[in-house]
Short mmCIF file of N, CA and C in Angstrom, two decimals:
data_model
loop_
_atom_site.label_atom_id
_atom_site.label_comp_id
_atom_site.label_asym_id
_atom_site.label_seq_id
_atom_site.Cartn_x
_atom_site.Cartn_y
_atom_site.Cartn_z
N UNK N 1 -17.19 67.96 113.88
CA UNK N 1 -17.15 69.71 114.18
C UNK N 1 -18.64 69.95 114.19
N UNK N 2 -18.76 70.47 115.94
CA UNK N 2 -20.04 70.96 116.47
C UNK N 2 -19.71 72.41 116.55
N UNK N 3 -21.23 73.27 116.06
CA UNK N 3 -21.50 74.43 116.60
C UNK N 3 -21.47 74.75 117.96
N UNK N 4 -20.81 75.79 117.85
CA UNK N 4 -20.63 76.46 119.66
C UNK N 4 -21.88 77.65 119.42
N UNK N 5 -22.51 77.65 120.06
CA UNK N 5 -23.64 79.03 119.85
C UNK N 5 -22.77 79.79 121.23
N UNK N 6 -22.18 79.79 121.80
CA UNK N 6 -21.57 80.91 122.79
C UNK N 6 -20.26 81.21 121.98
N UNK N 7 -19.44 80.84 121.51
CA UNK N 7 -18.51 81.25 120.49
C UNK N 7 -19.04 82.20 119.50
N UNK N 8 -20.15 81.47 118.89
CA UNK N 8 -21.01 82.39 117.58
C UNK N 8 -21.16 83.71 118.29
N UNK N 9 -22.19 83.81 119.42
CA UNK N 9 -22.61 84.92 119.67
C UNK N 9 -21.51 86.00 120.17
N UNK N 10 -20.75 85.56 120.97
CA UNK N 10 -19.40 86.27 121.21
C UNK N 10 -18.73 86.83 120.08
N UNK N 11 -18.44 86.36 119.33
CA UNK N 11 -18.02 86.85 117.81
C UNK N 11 -18.29 87.26 116.92
N UNK N 12 -19.99 87.20 117.13
CA UNK N 12 -20.57 88.24 116.13
C UNK N 12 -21.00 89.30 116.88
N UNK N 13 -20.96 89.52 118.55
CA UNK N 13 -21.13 91.00 118.75
C UNK N 13 -19.94 91.56 118.49
N UNK N 14 -18.70 90.87 118.90
CA UNK N 14 -17.46 91.73 118.06
C UNK N 14 -17.19 92.20 117.05
N UNK N 15 -17.53 91.63 115.90
CA UNK N 15 -17.61 91.64 114.89
C UNK N 15 -18.33 92.63 114.12
N UNK N 16 -19.67 92.64 114.87
CA UNK N 16 -20.71 93.68 114.42
C UNK N 16 -20.36 95.10 114.99
N UNK N 17 -19.44 95.37 116.04
CA UNK N 17 -19.12 96.27 116.75
C UNK N 17 -18.06 96.98 115.87
N UNK N 18 -17.39 96.12 115.59
CA UNK N 18 -15.77 96.33 114.86
C UNK N 18 -16.41 96.88 113.34
N UNK N 19 -17.50 96.06 112.81
CA UNK N 19 -17.83 96.69 111.57
C UNK N 19 -18.85 97.80 111.55
N UNK N 20 -18.93 98.39 112.85
CA UNK N 20 -19.98 99.35 112.76
C UNK N 20 -21.11 99.23 112.70
N UNK N 21 -22.00 97.99 113.09
CA UNK N 21 -23.34 97.23 112.52
C UNK N 21 -24.10 97.71 113.83
N UNK N 22 -23.52 97.49 114.66
CA UNK N 22 -24.10 97.96 115.92
C UNK N 22 -23.26 98.97 117.20
N UNK N 23 -23.93 99.76 118.05
CA UNK N 23 -23.02 100.60 118.74
C UNK N 23 -22.56 99.85 119.92
N UNK N 24 -21.39 100.08 120.76
CA UNK N 24 -20.89 99.29 121.58
C UNK N 24 -21.72 99.34 122.66
N UNK N 25 -22.51 100.16 122.98
CA UNK N 25 -23.45 100.11 124.25
C UNK N 25 -24.58 98.98 124.09
N UNK N 26 -25.11 98.71 122.88
CA UNK N 26 -25.89 97.63 122.39
C UNK N 26 -25.29 96.53 122.63
N UNK N 27 -24.14 96.46 122.11
CA UNK N 27 -23.58 95.25 122.39
C UNK N 27 -23.22 94.86 123.69
N UNK N 28 -23.09 95.79 124.50
CA UNK N 28 -22.89 95.78 126.25
C UNK N 28 -24.30 95.33 126.63
N UNK N 29 -25.30 95.53 126.06
CA UNK N 29 -26.47 95.10 126.83
C UNK N 29 -26.70 93.97 126.36
N UNK N 30 -26.72 93.34 124.97
CA UNK N 30 -26.71 92.29 124.41
C UNK N 30 -25.90 91.11 124.87
N UNK N 31 -24.56 91.40 125.53
CA UNK N 31 -23.92 90.18 125.78
C UNK N 31 -24.29 90.00 127.32
N UNK N 32 -24.40 91.26 127.97
CA UNK N 32 -25.17 91.31 129.31
C UNK N 32 -26.70 89.96 129.30
N UNK N 33 -27.34 90.21 128.49
CA UNK N 33 -28.47 89.29 128.38
C UNK N 33 -28.19 88.10 128.01
N UNK N 34 -27.33 88.00 127.27
CA UNK N 34 -26.60 86.27 126.55
C UNK N 34 -26.31 85.73 128.02
N UNK N 35 -25.32 86.59 128.71
CA UNK N 35 -25.16 85.93 129.92
C UNK N 35 -26.16 85.40 131.14
N UNK N 36 -26.87 86.69 131.19
CA UNK N 36 -28.11 86.08 132.42
C UNK N 36 -28.75 84.48 131.55
N UNK N 37 -28.92 84.29 130.43
CA UNK N 37 -29.83 83.30 129.93
C UNK N 37 -28.83 82.35 129.79
N UNK N 38 -27.71 82.53 130.47
CA UNK N 38 -26.70 81.45 130.44
C UNK N 38 -26.08 80.95 128.80
N UNK N 39 -26.09 82.00 128.03
CA UNK N 39 -25.92 81.73 126.50
C UNK N 39 -24.48 82.19 126.40
N UNK N 40 -23.84 82.53 127.12
CA UNK N 40 -22.10 83.02 126.87
C UNK N 40 -21.92 82.98 128.97
N UNK N 41 -20.84 82.49 128.55
CA UNK N 41 -19.85 82.84 129.78
C UNK N 41 -19.29 84.24 130.37
N UNK N 42 -19.12 84.18 131.60
CA UNK N 42 -18.30 85.74 132.17
C UNK N 42 -17.25 85.86 131.54
N UNK N 43 -16.53 84.71 130.95
CA UNK N 43 -15.25 85.50 130.01
C UNK N 43 -15.25 85.81 128.96
N UNK N 44 -16.19 85.22 128.44
CA UNK N 44 -16.80 85.79 127.06
C UNK N 44 -17.41 87.05 127.20
N UNK N 45 -17.84 87.60 128.00
CA UNK N 45 -18.53 88.86 128.13
C UNK N 45 -16.97 89.60 128.21
N UNK N 46 -16.23 89.09 128.74
CA UNK N 46 -15.20 89.87 129.05
C UNK N 46 -14.36 90.41 127.62
N UNK N 47 -14.66 89.27 126.98
CA UNK N 47 -13.65 89.32 125.52
C UNK N 47 -14.81 90.45 124.92
N UNK N 48 -15.74 90.53 125.26
CA UNK N 48 -16.47 91.18 123.99
C UNK N 48 -16.66 93.05 124.82
N UNK N 49 -16.11 92.83 126.51
CA UNK N 49 -15.55 94.33 127.07
C UNK N 49 -14.22 94.70 126.52
N UNK N 50 -13.52 93.99 126.26
CA UNK N 50 -12.09 93.92 125.95
C UNK N 50 -11.97 94.80 124.44
N UNK N 51 -12.69 93.93 123.84
CA UNK N 51 -13.14 94.20 122.43
C UNK N 51 -13.60 95.61 121.95
N UNK N 52 -14.62 95.95 122.60
CA UNK N 52 -15.24 97.01 122.40
C UNK N 52 -14.39 98.40 123.01
N UNK N 53 -13.48 98.03 123.96
CA UNK N 53 -12.42 98.76 124.68
C UNK N 53 -11.29 99.47 123.65
N UNK N 54 -10.85 98.15 123.36
CA UNK N 54 -9.78 98.17 122.08
C UNK N 54 -10.52 98.92 120.87
N UNK N 55 -11.63 99.00 120.26
CA UNK N 55 -12.38 99.46 119.17
C UNK N 55 -12.21 101.08 119.32
N UNK N 56 -13.01 101.04 120.90
CA UNK N 56 -13.22 102.68 120.97
C UNK N 56 -11.98 103.65 121.29
N UNK N 57 -10.89 102.99 121.40
CA UNK N 57 -9.85 103.65 121.72
C UNK N 57 -9.76 104.18 120.64
N UNK N 58 -9.43 104.10 119.42
CA UNK N 58 -8.91 104.76 118.21
C UNK N 58 -9.93 105.70 117.83
N UNK N 59 -11.21 105.27 118.21
CA UNK N 59 -12.16 105.91 117.39
C UNK N 59 -13.02 106.98 118.38
N UNK N 60 -12.37 107.35 119.53
CA UNK N 60 -12.72 108.65 120.06
C UNK N 60 -11.90 109.58 119.89
N UNK N 61 -13.02 110.68 120.00
CA UNK N 61 -12.32 112.27 119.62
C UNK N 61 -11.08 112.63 120.45
N UNK N 62 -10.50 113.45 119.74
CA UNK N 62 -8.99 113.59 120.67
C UNK N 62 -9.63 114.91 121.13
N UNK N 63 -9.03 115.27 122.78
CA UNK N 63 -9.51 116.60 123.23
C UNK N 63 -9.69 117.65 122.59
N UNK N 64 -8.73 117.88 121.29
CA UNK N 64 -8.64 119.23 120.47
C UNK N 64 -9.93 119.27 119.42
N UNK N 65 -10.73 118.34 119.67
CA UNK N 65 -11.92 117.95 118.70
C UNK N 65 -12.97 119.00 119.57
N UNK N 66 -12.63 119.31 120.79
CA UNK N 66 -14.10 119.66 121.80
C UNK N 66 -13.62 121.30 121.79
N UNK N 67 -12.51 121.47 121.25
CA UNK N 67 -12.07 123.72 121.52
C UNK N 67 -13.13 123.50 120.27
#
């Protein structure tokens, strides 16, 4: 069994957002930085983005909250 840095970074970003440790905007910036440095792939950036979208949907304020 070997250590996979790209998987570690991807899962770390996803779990950090889901656990409320970092805001989704910051996770997006980190994912972009990791991609530019070839530490993760475009597919993994998409995984992070999809996870952020899935996390954000139930946590978004309802329209009636703005009234």
